[in-house]
Amino acid sequence: TGGSCLNKVQFDASHQHFHPHSIKIPGDITLGGLFPIHARGPHGVNCGELKKEKGIHRMEAMLYALDQINSDPELLPNITLGARILDTCSRDTYALEQSLTFVQALIQKDTSDIRCSNGEPPIIRKPERVVGVIGASASSVSIMVANILRLFEIPQVSYASTAPELSDNNRYDYFSRVVPPDSYQAQAMLDIVKAMGWNYVSTLASEGNYGESGVDAFMQISREAGGVCIAQSVKIPREPTAGEFDKIIKRLMETSNARGVIIFANEDDINRLAGVGIDLKRSCKVKPTQSYSEVIPAGSPALCCFPLKWRCHMWPHGDELLKVTRPVCLAGSAGTSVLFNENGDAPGRYDIFQFQMTNHSHPGYHVIGQWTNNLRINVRRMQWSGGDRSVPESICSFPCNPGERKKMVKGVPCCWHCELCDGYQYQLDEFNCETCPSDMRPVPNRTACRPTPIIKLEWNSPWALVPASLAMLGILATSAVVITFIRFNDTPIVRASGRELSYVLLTGIFLIYLITFLMIAEPGVVVCAFRRLLLGLGMAITYSAMLTKTNRIYRIFEQGKRSVTPPKFISPTSQLVITFILVCVQVLGVFVWFGVVPPHTIIDYDELRPPNPDLARGILKCDMSDLSIICCLSYSIVLMVTCTVYAVKSRGVPETFNEAKPIGFTMYTTCIVWLAFVPIFFGTAQSTEKLFIQTATLTVSMSLSASVSLGMLYMPKVYVIVFHPEQNVQKRKRSFKAVVQAATLSQKSPSDKQNGETRIEPDRTQ
């Protein structure tokens, strides 16, 4: 405003002197306008370079609308609309200073204490009154201005401000906008992100209400909808320094998986970035000859609200103007409606653009879809860097392969690490692995379980062929000895060897060989029962007979040292009874075992369960553990050791007297065989072929011990019987007295003997 005290003449100063960045169009009713004619200036400077499309073009659109209205004689007859258009320079603080022009006419000034030099009051030029304001563009500018205009009840209609907080009708009750708030835009962006299969994006916002509110809205609906995570949120400072955008881009590239960036930024900041963007749906098309009747056709159903008129064509008050503005519903030149809801917001309508730099025919922004409450997008029209039409991936973690579970990253629901279900685990669901049941193993891709193959010792296996061959040879040899003894049963050698115990001992040797075939045979209830019975029975019979023999010899010679009276229980019948009693202990133990745990088969899935589940096997076998096998053999081992002790004690008996020394050699060799068996049997407990090795070791050890007994005790006799029958003659029978003499001589030293030591022929009959 300006004034003068000279002759009460109003001083009309130049318009541009007071408002260097403004345009004034005279009229009966004045509308204010706020446009970013200039960009934000560098640090310390308010205004920068001209902005054509976002600034000058929008201002021209307002001027064009005023011309259309003023040229229509029926719309506002005898009333001309004027304008006061100000430049915001894209800066909220500067725009606030400029917008004070709009409220100056409503500020009552107290001039009572002001007098001219002649004592008369001054004449004050009153500024034109602005009844409404069109603008501003940036949300930060509109928020600043709206806080001032509402104090003076001046309605404000923005053409580009989209900050969600402007929808608050309690704080910004005089603010309306022909564009939807960013809450719609954030939803549209979320729909685009999901349509392209992205779940991990970064956000970039211009510092201020628009950018920060937009990002907040996007993050909020992302959390509510789920499925999209924010890699990082970056802000563009209000006054970006040189190289600031390079730093921002470098920071965004640090999260290489987040290739999608959601940007809420003002025009100045967005010009330095490119990509997929959304813009407001165009609501009009400018035609030089277009009249207002073309914009609002007569009788159009879109004219469903109050007309833009006032009764009496009087100066409208802010409340009255707001009442006819809010419910307005017009049809735009593009066929879209212009309307406001109860908060002064326009409905959500967006065009979706993609900046195609490598489009050789038409580089620049291209429409690829629309959003009006739902998304319609043409992915085939997209074009990315290098002309690539495949949508780039922007995901935190790639889907896990079959058989892998997701190990979530704490606090980031879209990020995970893929962990293979190892060992005998399979993929139960997306996040869990579970161990297969004991009788199953995972399939190769570990998505399910499959039955574990069941195996047993096969006859054609080397682990079975070798023991079976040895056992067969042993059975043939034993059978040959038995047949020979039966054929020459009454010959002196057979009688001298103790026919009764010999047949018992040969029976035990035969059973030892026979158990090999039971250990290899397919497990069944009958087979398992005979395994229990015969595993220790053959050895018990063999070593019971040997123990009885060595014990008899030992007692005879010990008794001979003290008396000429023979010891008790040395007759053949007594020997058989003693052997029978010793064998019954083994049989009784087995039948007790039958009663406590009946024989049955099991499938052992734990024995052959190596780290690699592909090699896992279930083993069909009898219910005989390693410990039970040893327990079954333990009694026979006790007999063996006892027999060895007596053999050692009887080592001084003259070798021409009886079988003491052959039995001694037999027992020494047998002990060596079984001492070697123990570490081999238990040392293979962790082997993947434990069953086969242990079965082969056990059967071979038993066959060897039987072969030692057969070879040392009976093969020499068979050899004499078959090949030297002349030696199979009756020798002179000796009495127990001769035995005593032999025992006495065996204790004398060699110096006490005469040349040609007396040799006493033993009594080989029993």
Short mmCIF file of C-alpha atoms in Angstrom, two decimals, residues 269-679:
data_model
loop_
_atom_site.label_atom_id
_atom_site.label_comp_id
_atom_site.label_asym_id
_atom_site.label_seq_id
_atom_site.Cartn_x
_atom_site.Cartn_y
_atom_site.Cartn_z
CA ASP A 269 14.62 -32.27 -7.07
CA ILE A 270 12.79 -34.71 -9.31
CA ASN A 271 14.29 -33.19 -12.44
CA ARG A 272 17.63 -34.76 -11.54
CA LEU A 273 16.15 -38.25 -11.26
CA ALA A 274 14.32 -40.44 -13.77
CA GLY A 275 12.29 -43.62 -13.74
CA VAL A 276 8.70 -44.68 -13.31
CA GLY A 277 6.56 -41.90 -11.97
CA ILE A 278 2.92 -41.00 -11.53
CA ASP A 279 1.32 -37.69 -12.29
CA LEU A 280 -2.13 -36.21 -11.93
CA LYS A 281 -4.75 -37.24 -14.41
CA ARG A 282 -5.12 -34.41 -16.94
CA SER A 283 -8.53 -32.73 -16.40
CA CYS A 284 -8.58 -30.35 -19.34
CA LYS A 285 -7.25 -29.84 -22.84
CA VAL A 286 -6.38 -26.32 -23.90
CA LYS A 287 -7.96 -25.17 -27.18
CA PRO A 288 -7.49 -21.57 -28.38
CA THR A 289 -11.12 -21.26 -29.53
CA GLN A 290 -12.68 -23.16 -26.67
CA SER A 291 -15.46 -21.39 -24.82
CA TYR A 292 -16.67 -22.03 -21.32
CA SER A 293 -19.82 -23.63 -22.71
CA GLU A 294 -17.56 -26.23 -24.30
CA VAL A 295 -15.93 -26.92 -20.96
CA ILE A 296 -19.35 -27.25 -19.28
CA PRO A 297 -21.83 -28.44 -21.92
CA ALA A 298 -25.42 -27.37 -21.47
CA GLY A 299 -27.54 -29.98 -19.79
CA SER A 300 -24.52 -32.05 -18.90
CA PRO A 301 -25.24 -34.56 -16.14
CA ALA A 302 -21.90 -33.61 -14.66
CA LEU A 303 -23.43 -30.25 -13.60
CA CYS A 304 -24.85 -31.80 -10.52
CA CYS A 305 -23.91 -29.13 -8.02
CA PHE A 306 -24.34 -25.40 -7.36
CA PRO A 307 -23.47 -22.99 -10.18
CA LEU A 308 -20.67 -20.49 -9.65
CA LYS A 309 -22.96 -17.52 -9.05
CA TRP A 310 -23.86 -15.33 -6.16
CA ARG A 311 -27.14 -13.68 -5.44
CA CYS A 312 -27.21 -10.00 -6.41
CA HIS A 313 -23.77 -10.35 -7.84
CA MET A 314 -22.54 -8.78 -4.66
CA TRP A 315 -19.07 -8.98 -3.13
CA PRO A 316 -18.91 -12.60 -1.81
CA HIS A 317 -17.81 -13.39 1.69
CA GLY A 318 -15.29 -16.21 2.27
CA ASP A 319 -17.82 -18.52 3.91
CA GLU A 320 -20.27 -18.08 1.05
CA LEU A 321 -17.61 -18.69 -1.55
CA LEU A 322 -16.47 -21.85 0.27
CA LYS A 323 -20.04 -23.16 0.40
CA VAL A 324 -20.43 -23.00 -3.37
CA THR A 325 -16.87 -24.19 -4.06
CA ARG A 326 -16.80 -27.41 -2.01
CA PRO A 327 -19.87 -29.09 -3.55
CA VAL A 328 -18.99 -28.07 -7.13
CA CYS A 329 -18.96 -30.83 -9.74
CA LEU A 330 -17.81 -29.95 -13.23
CA ALA A 331 -16.98 -31.89 -16.35
CA GLY A 332 -13.47 -31.20 -17.59
CA SER A 333 -12.57 -30.89 -21.23
CA ALA A 334 -10.95 -34.34 -21.10
CA GLY A 335 -14.20 -35.88 -19.88
CA THR A 336 -13.10 -36.26 -16.27
CA SER A 337 -15.09 -34.69 -13.48
CA VAL A 338 -13.84 -31.92 -11.18
CA LEU A 339 -15.22 -32.35 -7.67
CA PHE A 340 -14.29 -32.16 -4.01
CA ASN A 341 -15.15 -34.35 -1.06
CA GLU A 342 -16.02 -33.11 2.41
CA ASN A 343 -12.33 -32.46 3.13
CA GLY A 344 -11.82 -30.48 -0.05
CA ASP A 345 -9.88 -33.28 -1.78
CA ALA A 346 -10.25 -34.45 -5.35
CA PRO A 347 -10.65 -38.18 -6.09
CA GLY A 348 -7.55 -40.26 -6.80
CA ARG A 349 -6.83 -40.26 -10.52
CA TYR A 350 -3.31 -40.67 -11.85
CA ASP A 351 -1.51 -41.24 -15.10
CA ILE A 352 1.51 -43.49 -14.79
CA PHE A 353 4.58 -42.51 -16.77
CA GLN A 354 7.92 -44.10 -17.46
CA PHE A 355 10.96 -42.13 -18.48
CA GLN A 356 12.40 -44.01 -21.44
CA MET A 357 15.76 -42.49 -22.18
CA THR A 358 16.80 -45.25 -24.57
CA ASN A 359 13.61 -45.01 -26.64
CA HIS A 360 15.17 -43.95 -29.93
CA SER A 361 11.91 -42.97 -31.59
CA HIS A 362 10.38 -40.99 -28.71
CA PRO A 363 12.72 -40.52 -25.77
CA GLY A 364 11.17 -39.06 -22.63
CA TYR A 365 8.12 -39.80 -20.50
CA HIS A 366 5.57 -42.29 -21.82
CA VAL A 367 2.16 -43.16 -20.37
CA ILE A 368 2.11 -46.82 -19.40
CA GLY A 369 -1.02 -46.96 -17.25
CA GLN A 370 -3.61 -45.31 -15.04
CA TRP A 371 -4.77 -45.56 -11.46
CA THR A 372 -8.29 -44.73 -10.33
CA ASN A 373 -8.78 -46.63 -7.09
CA ASN A 374 -7.17 -49.61 -8.82
CA LEU A 375 -4.18 -50.08 -11.07
CA ARG A 376 -4.21 -50.58 -14.82
CA ILE A 377 -0.69 -50.87 -16.17
CA ASN A 378 0.75 -52.17 -19.44
CA VAL A 379 4.00 -53.85 -18.53
CA ARG A 380 4.74 -54.58 -22.20
CA ARG A 381 5.08 -50.87 -22.89
CA MET A 382 7.84 -50.50 -20.31
CA GLN A 383 11.40 -50.04 -21.45
CA TRP A 384 14.39 -50.09 -19.16
CA SER A 385 18.06 -49.28 -19.41
CA GLY A 386 19.58 -50.46 -22.67
CA GLY A 387 16.15 -51.11 -24.18
CA ASP A 388 15.54 -54.11 -21.92
CA ARG A 389 11.84 -54.86 -21.53
CA SER A 390 12.13 -57.29 -18.64
CA VAL A 391 11.24 -55.73 -15.30
CA PRO A 392 14.34 -55.44 -13.06
CA GLU A 393 14.18 -57.30 -9.78
CA SER A 394 13.95 -55.31 -6.57
CA ILE A 395 13.67 -57.91 -3.86
CA CYS A 396 15.66 -58.38 -0.69
CA SER A 397 16.00 -62.14 -0.92
CA PHE A 398 15.39 -64.55 -3.74
CA PRO A 399 13.01 -67.45 -3.19
CA CYS A 400 14.64 -70.42 -1.51
CA ASN A 401 15.23 -73.58 -3.48
CA PRO A 402 13.29 -76.73 -2.67
CA GLY A 403 14.61 -78.26 0.50
CA GLU A 404 15.70 -74.90 1.94
CA ARG A 405 14.01 -73.02 4.75
CA LYS A 406 13.82 -69.28 5.27
CA LYS A 407 15.74 -67.88 8.21
CA MET A 408 14.23 -64.44 8.59
CA VAL A 409 16.34 -61.35 9.16
CA LYS A 410 15.24 -59.77 12.41
CA GLY A 411 13.11 -56.68 11.88
CA VAL A 412 12.95 -57.02 8.08
CA PRO A 413 10.10 -59.36 7.11
CA CYS A 414 11.05 -59.30 3.40
CA CYS A 415 14.64 -60.46 3.96
CA TRP A 416 15.81 -63.92 4.80
CA HIS A 417 18.69 -66.35 4.43
CA CYS A 418 18.13 -69.71 2.81
CA GLU A 419 19.35 -72.65 4.88
CA LEU A 420 19.47 -76.18 3.52
CA CYS A 421 17.63 -78.79 5.52
CA ASP A 422 20.61 -80.99 6.32
CA GLY A 423 21.08 -84.51 7.57
CA TYR A 424 17.80 -86.39 7.72
CA GLN A 425 15.66 -83.25 7.71
CA TYR A 426 13.08 -82.29 5.12
CA GLN A 427 11.33 -79.00 4.42
CA LEU A 428 8.18 -79.02 6.54
CA ASP A 429 7.03 -75.58 5.42
CA GLU A 430 8.46 -72.27 4.28
CA PHE A 431 10.24 -71.59 7.55
CA ASN A 432 10.87 -74.98 9.18
CA CYS A 433 12.78 -78.18 8.66
CA GLU A 434 11.83 -81.36 10.46
CA THR A 435 13.59 -84.68 10.89
CA CYS A 436 12.10 -87.58 8.98
CA PRO A 437 10.70 -90.48 11.02
CA SER A 438 13.25 -93.12 11.98
CA ASP A 439 12.09 -95.48 9.22
CA MET A 440 12.30 -92.82 6.52
CA ARG A 441 14.81 -90.52 4.85
CA PRO A 442 14.41 -87.29 2.84
CA VAL A 443 13.89 -87.33 -0.91
CA PRO A 444 16.78 -85.85 -2.95
CA ASN A 445 15.27 -82.33 -3.01
CA ARG A 446 14.35 -82.62 0.71
CA THR A 447 10.73 -81.62 0.27
CA ALA A 448 9.32 -84.85 1.71
CA CYS A 449 10.34 -88.16 3.22
CA ARG A 450 10.56 -91.56 1.58
CA PRO A 451 10.81 -95.06 3.07
CA THR A 452 14.32 -96.23 3.87
CA PRO A 453 15.29 -99.37 1.87
CA ILE A 454 15.48 -102.57 3.91
CA ILE A 455 18.47 -104.85 3.39
CA LYS A 456 19.81 -108.12 4.78
CA LEU A 457 22.92 -110.17 4.29
CA GLU A 458 22.59 -111.84 0.89
CA TRP A 459 24.03 -115.21 0.03
CA ASN A 460 25.88 -113.83 -3.00
CA SER A 461 27.67 -111.19 -0.93
CA PRO A 462 31.41 -111.70 -0.31
CA TRP A 463 30.65 -111.23 3.38
CA ALA A 464 28.52 -114.37 3.15
CA LEU A 465 30.37 -116.41 0.55
CA VAL A 466 33.67 -116.60 2.43
CA PRO A 467 32.20 -117.72 5.79
CA ALA A 468 29.78 -120.10 4.07
CA SER A 469 32.63 -121.68 2.10
CA LEU A 470 34.72 -122.20 5.23
CA ALA A 471 31.72 -123.61 7.07
CA MET A 472 30.91 -125.98 4.22
CA LEU A 473 34.47 -127.29 4.12
CA GLY A 474 34.33 -127.71 7.89
CA ILE A 475 31.06 -129.64 7.73
CA LEU A 476 32.47 -131.93 5.06
CA ALA A 477 35.64 -132.50 7.08
CA THR A 478 33.66 -133.13 10.27
CA SER A 479 31.35 -135.51 8.45
CA ALA A 480 34.37 -137.36 7.09
CA VAL A 481 35.81 -137.74 10.59
CA VAL A 482 32.51 -138.95 11.99
CA ILE A 483 32.06 -141.44 9.15
CA THR A 484 35.64 -142.69 9.62
CA PHE A 485 35.15 -143.08 13.36
CA ILE A 486 31.87 -144.93 12.84
CA ARG A 487 33.46 -147.15 10.19
CA PHE A 488 36.40 -147.97 12.46
CA ASN A 489 34.52 -147.69 15.71
CA ASP A 490 36.07 -150.77 17.28
CA THR A 491 39.67 -150.12 16.27
CA PRO A 492 42.21 -149.35 19.00
CA ILE A 493 42.75 -145.69 17.96
CA VAL A 494 39.02 -144.88 18.04
CA ARG A 495 38.60 -146.66 21.34
CA ALA A 496 41.69 -145.00 22.81
CA SER A 497 40.44 -141.51 21.84
CA GLY A 498 37.37 -141.93 24.04
CA ARG A 499 34.60 -142.78 21.61
CA GLU A 500 31.72 -141.36 23.60
CA LEU A 501 33.23 -137.94 24.25
CA SER A 502 34.70 -137.84 20.76
CA TYR A 503 31.27 -138.17 19.20
CA VAL A 504 29.95 -135.48 21.55
CA LEU A 505 32.85 -133.20 20.70
CA LEU A 506 32.43 -133.79 16.95
CA THR A 507 28.72 -132.96 17.32
CA GLY A 508 29.65 -129.64 18.89
CA ILE A 509 32.14 -128.92 16.09
CA PHE A 510 29.44 -129.72 13.50
CA LEU A 511 27.01 -127.30 15.19
CA ILE A 512 29.67 -124.58 15.24
CA TYR A 513 30.00 -124.89 11.47
CA LEU A 514 26.23 -125.05 11.05
CA ILE A 515 25.59 -121.75 12.86
CA THR A 516 27.27 -119.92 9.96
CA PHE A 517 24.34 -120.72 7.69
CA LEU A 518 21.82 -119.64 10.30
CA MET A 519 23.65 -116.30 10.73
CA ILE A 520 23.50 -115.68 6.96
CA ALA A 521 19.93 -116.91 6.42
CA GLU A 522 17.08 -114.39 6.13
CA PRO A 523 15.89 -113.50 9.62
CA GLY A 524 12.60 -114.98 10.73
CA VAL A 525 11.11 -116.18 13.99
CA VAL A 526 12.34 -119.75 13.46
CA VAL A 527 15.76 -118.67 12.24
CA CYS A 528 16.13 -116.25 15.16
CA ALA A 529 15.17 -118.97 17.62
CA PHE A 530 17.77 -121.39 16.24
CA ARG A 531 20.37 -118.62 16.20
CA ARG A 532 19.88 -118.10 19.91
CA LEU A 533 19.99 -121.82 20.59
CA LEU A 534 22.89 -122.90 18.38
CA LEU A 535 25.13 -119.83 18.58
CA GLY A 536 26.49 -120.84 21.95
CA LEU A 537 25.38 -124.48 22.03
CA GLY A 538 27.95 -125.83 19.58
CA MET A 539 30.82 -124.16 21.43
CA ALA A 540 29.36 -125.18 24.80
CA ILE A 541 29.24 -128.84 23.70
CA THR A 542 32.75 -128.72 22.22
CA TYR A 543 34.48 -127.05 25.11
CA SER A 544 32.47 -128.92 27.74
CA ALA A 545 33.78 -132.17 26.25
CA MET A 546 37.34 -130.82 26.07
CA LEU A 547 37.12 -129.51 29.63
CA THR A 548 35.90 -132.89 30.83
CA LYS A 549 38.82 -134.62 29.10
CA THR A 550 41.51 -132.25 30.41
CA ASN A 551 39.99 -132.29 33.86
CA ARG A 552 40.01 -136.11 33.88
CA ILE A 553 43.66 -136.22 32.82
CA TYR A 554 44.62 -133.61 35.36
CA ARG A 555 42.81 -135.42 38.19
CA ILE A 556 44.30 -138.80 37.26
CA PHE A 557 47.86 -137.55 37.38
CA GLU A 558 47.31 -135.40 40.44
CA GLN A 559 45.76 -138.39 42.22
CA GLY A 560 48.64 -140.56 41.07
CA LYS A 561 51.09 -138.33 42.88
CA ARG A 562 49.33 -138.91 46.18
CA SER A 563 47.82 -142.37 46.03
CA VAL A 564 47.49 -145.51 43.97
CA THR A 565 43.73 -145.28 44.30
CA PRO A 566 42.16 -143.96 41.08
CA PRO A 567 40.03 -140.74 41.28
CA LYS A 568 36.26 -140.80 41.00
CA PHE A 569 34.17 -140.05 37.93
CA ILE A 570 36.72 -141.02 35.28
CA SER A 571 34.59 -143.67 33.59
CA PRO A 572 33.04 -142.95 30.17
CA THR A 573 29.58 -142.71 31.68
CA SER A 574 30.74 -140.24 34.28
CA GLN A 575 32.42 -138.17 31.58
CA LEU A 576 29.20 -138.01 29.55
CA VAL A 577 27.18 -136.98 32.60
CA ILE A 578 29.62 -134.21 33.46
CA THR A 579 29.58 -132.97 29.85
CA PHE A 580 25.78 -133.10 29.78
CA ILE A 581 25.52 -131.07 32.96
CA LEU A 582 27.89 -128.43 31.62
CA VAL A 583 25.94 -128.18 28.36
CA CYS A 584 22.62 -127.92 30.20
CA VAL A 585 23.75 -124.67 31.78
CA GLN A 586 23.95 -123.12 28.30
CA VAL A 587 20.62 -124.60 27.20
CA LEU A 588 18.89 -123.45 30.39
CA GLY A 589 20.14 -119.89 29.88
CA VAL A 590 18.83 -119.86 26.30
CA PHE A 591 15.36 -121.08 27.33
CA VAL A 592 15.19 -118.44 30.06
CA TRP A 593 15.99 -115.91 27.36
CA PHE A 594 13.17 -117.37 25.24
CA GLY A 595 10.76 -116.88 28.10
CA VAL A 596 11.77 -113.32 28.90
CA VAL A 597 12.05 -112.07 25.31
CA PRO A 598 10.50 -114.31 22.65
CA PRO A 599 12.55 -114.43 19.45
CA HIS A 600 11.46 -112.03 16.76
CA THR A 601 12.84 -109.94 13.93
CA ILE A 602 13.44 -106.20 13.90
CA ILE A 603 14.34 -103.61 11.31
CA ASP A 604 17.24 -101.59 12.62
CA TYR A 605 17.26 -98.12 11.06
CA ASP A 606 19.89 -96.70 13.39
CA GLU A 607 22.74 -99.07 12.67
CA LEU A 608 23.17 -98.02 9.04
CA ARG A 609 22.35 -94.31 9.22
CA PRO A 610 25.41 -92.47 7.83
CA PRO A 611 25.60 -88.66 7.44
CA ASN A 612 24.54 -89.02 3.82
CA PRO A 613 20.85 -90.06 3.93
CA ASP A 614 21.08 -91.51 0.42
CA LEU A 615 23.18 -94.31 1.91
CA ALA A 616 20.77 -95.00 4.78
CA ARG A 617 19.38 -98.49 5.02
CA GLY A 618 17.14 -100.40 7.36
CA ILE A 619 18.62 -103.74 8.35
CA LEU A 620 16.39 -106.75 8.79
CA LYS A 621 17.85 -108.83 11.59
CA CYS A 622 17.06 -110.87 14.67
CA ASP A 623 16.58 -109.14 17.99
CA MET A 624 20.15 -109.90 19.04
CA SER A 625 22.28 -106.95 19.97
CA ASP A 626 26.05 -107.00 20.14
CA LEU A 627 25.81 -107.39 23.89
CA SER A 628 23.37 -110.29 23.67
CA ILE A 629 25.68 -112.09 21.23
CA ILE A 630 28.59 -111.72 23.61
CA CYS A 631 26.42 -112.87 26.52
CA CYS A 632 25.34 -115.89 24.51
CA LEU A 633 29.01 -116.77 23.89
CA SER A 634 30.24 -115.81 27.34
CA TYR A 635 29.56 -119.21 28.92
CA SER A 636 31.42 -120.96 26.12
CA ILE A 637 34.31 -118.54 26.57
CA VAL A 638 34.39 -119.40 30.30
CA LEU A 639 34.55 -123.09 29.40
CA MET A 640 37.28 -122.33 26.88
CA VAL A 641 39.39 -120.43 29.39
CA THR A 642 38.90 -123.08 32.07
CA CYS A 643 39.87 -125.79 29.62
CA THR A 644 42.97 -123.80 28.71
CA VAL A 645 43.92 -123.54 32.39
CA TYR A 646 43.67 -127.33 32.82
CA ALA A 647 45.62 -127.81 29.62
CA VAL A 648 48.39 -125.65 31.05
CA LYS A 649 48.36 -127.62 34.30
CA SER A 650 48.54 -130.91 32.41
CA ARG A 651 51.42 -129.85 30.20
CA GLY A 652 53.86 -132.13 32.12
CA VAL A 653 52.03 -135.32 31.22
CA PRO A 654 54.14 -137.57 28.92
CA GLU A 655 53.03 -136.98 25.34
CA THR A 656 52.75 -140.69 24.64
CA PHE A 657 50.23 -141.09 27.44
CA ASN A 658 47.12 -139.27 26.17
CA GLU A 659 45.65 -136.23 24.34
CA ALA A 660 46.64 -133.58 26.90
CA LYS A 661 49.15 -131.83 24.68
CA PRO A 662 46.98 -131.74 21.50
CA ILE A 663 44.13 -130.33 23.59
CA GLY A 664 46.54 -127.75 25.05
CA PHE A 665 47.68 -126.64 21.59
CA THR A 666 44.07 -126.49 20.49
CA MET A 667 43.09 -124.25 23.37
CA TYR A 668 46.07 -121.94 22.96
CA THR A 669 45.26 -121.43 19.29
CA THR A 670 41.55 -121.00 19.99
CA CYS A 671 42.24 -118.32 22.58
CA ILE A 672 44.36 -116.43 20.06
CA VAL A 673 41.52 -116.61 17.51
CA TRP A 674 38.96 -115.21 19.94
CA LEU A 675 41.31 -112.53 21.25
CA ALA A 676 41.57 -111.29 17.67
CA PHE A 677 37.80 -111.54 17.26
CA VAL A 678 36.88 -109.12 20.06
CA PRO A 679 38.59 -105.93 18.73
#
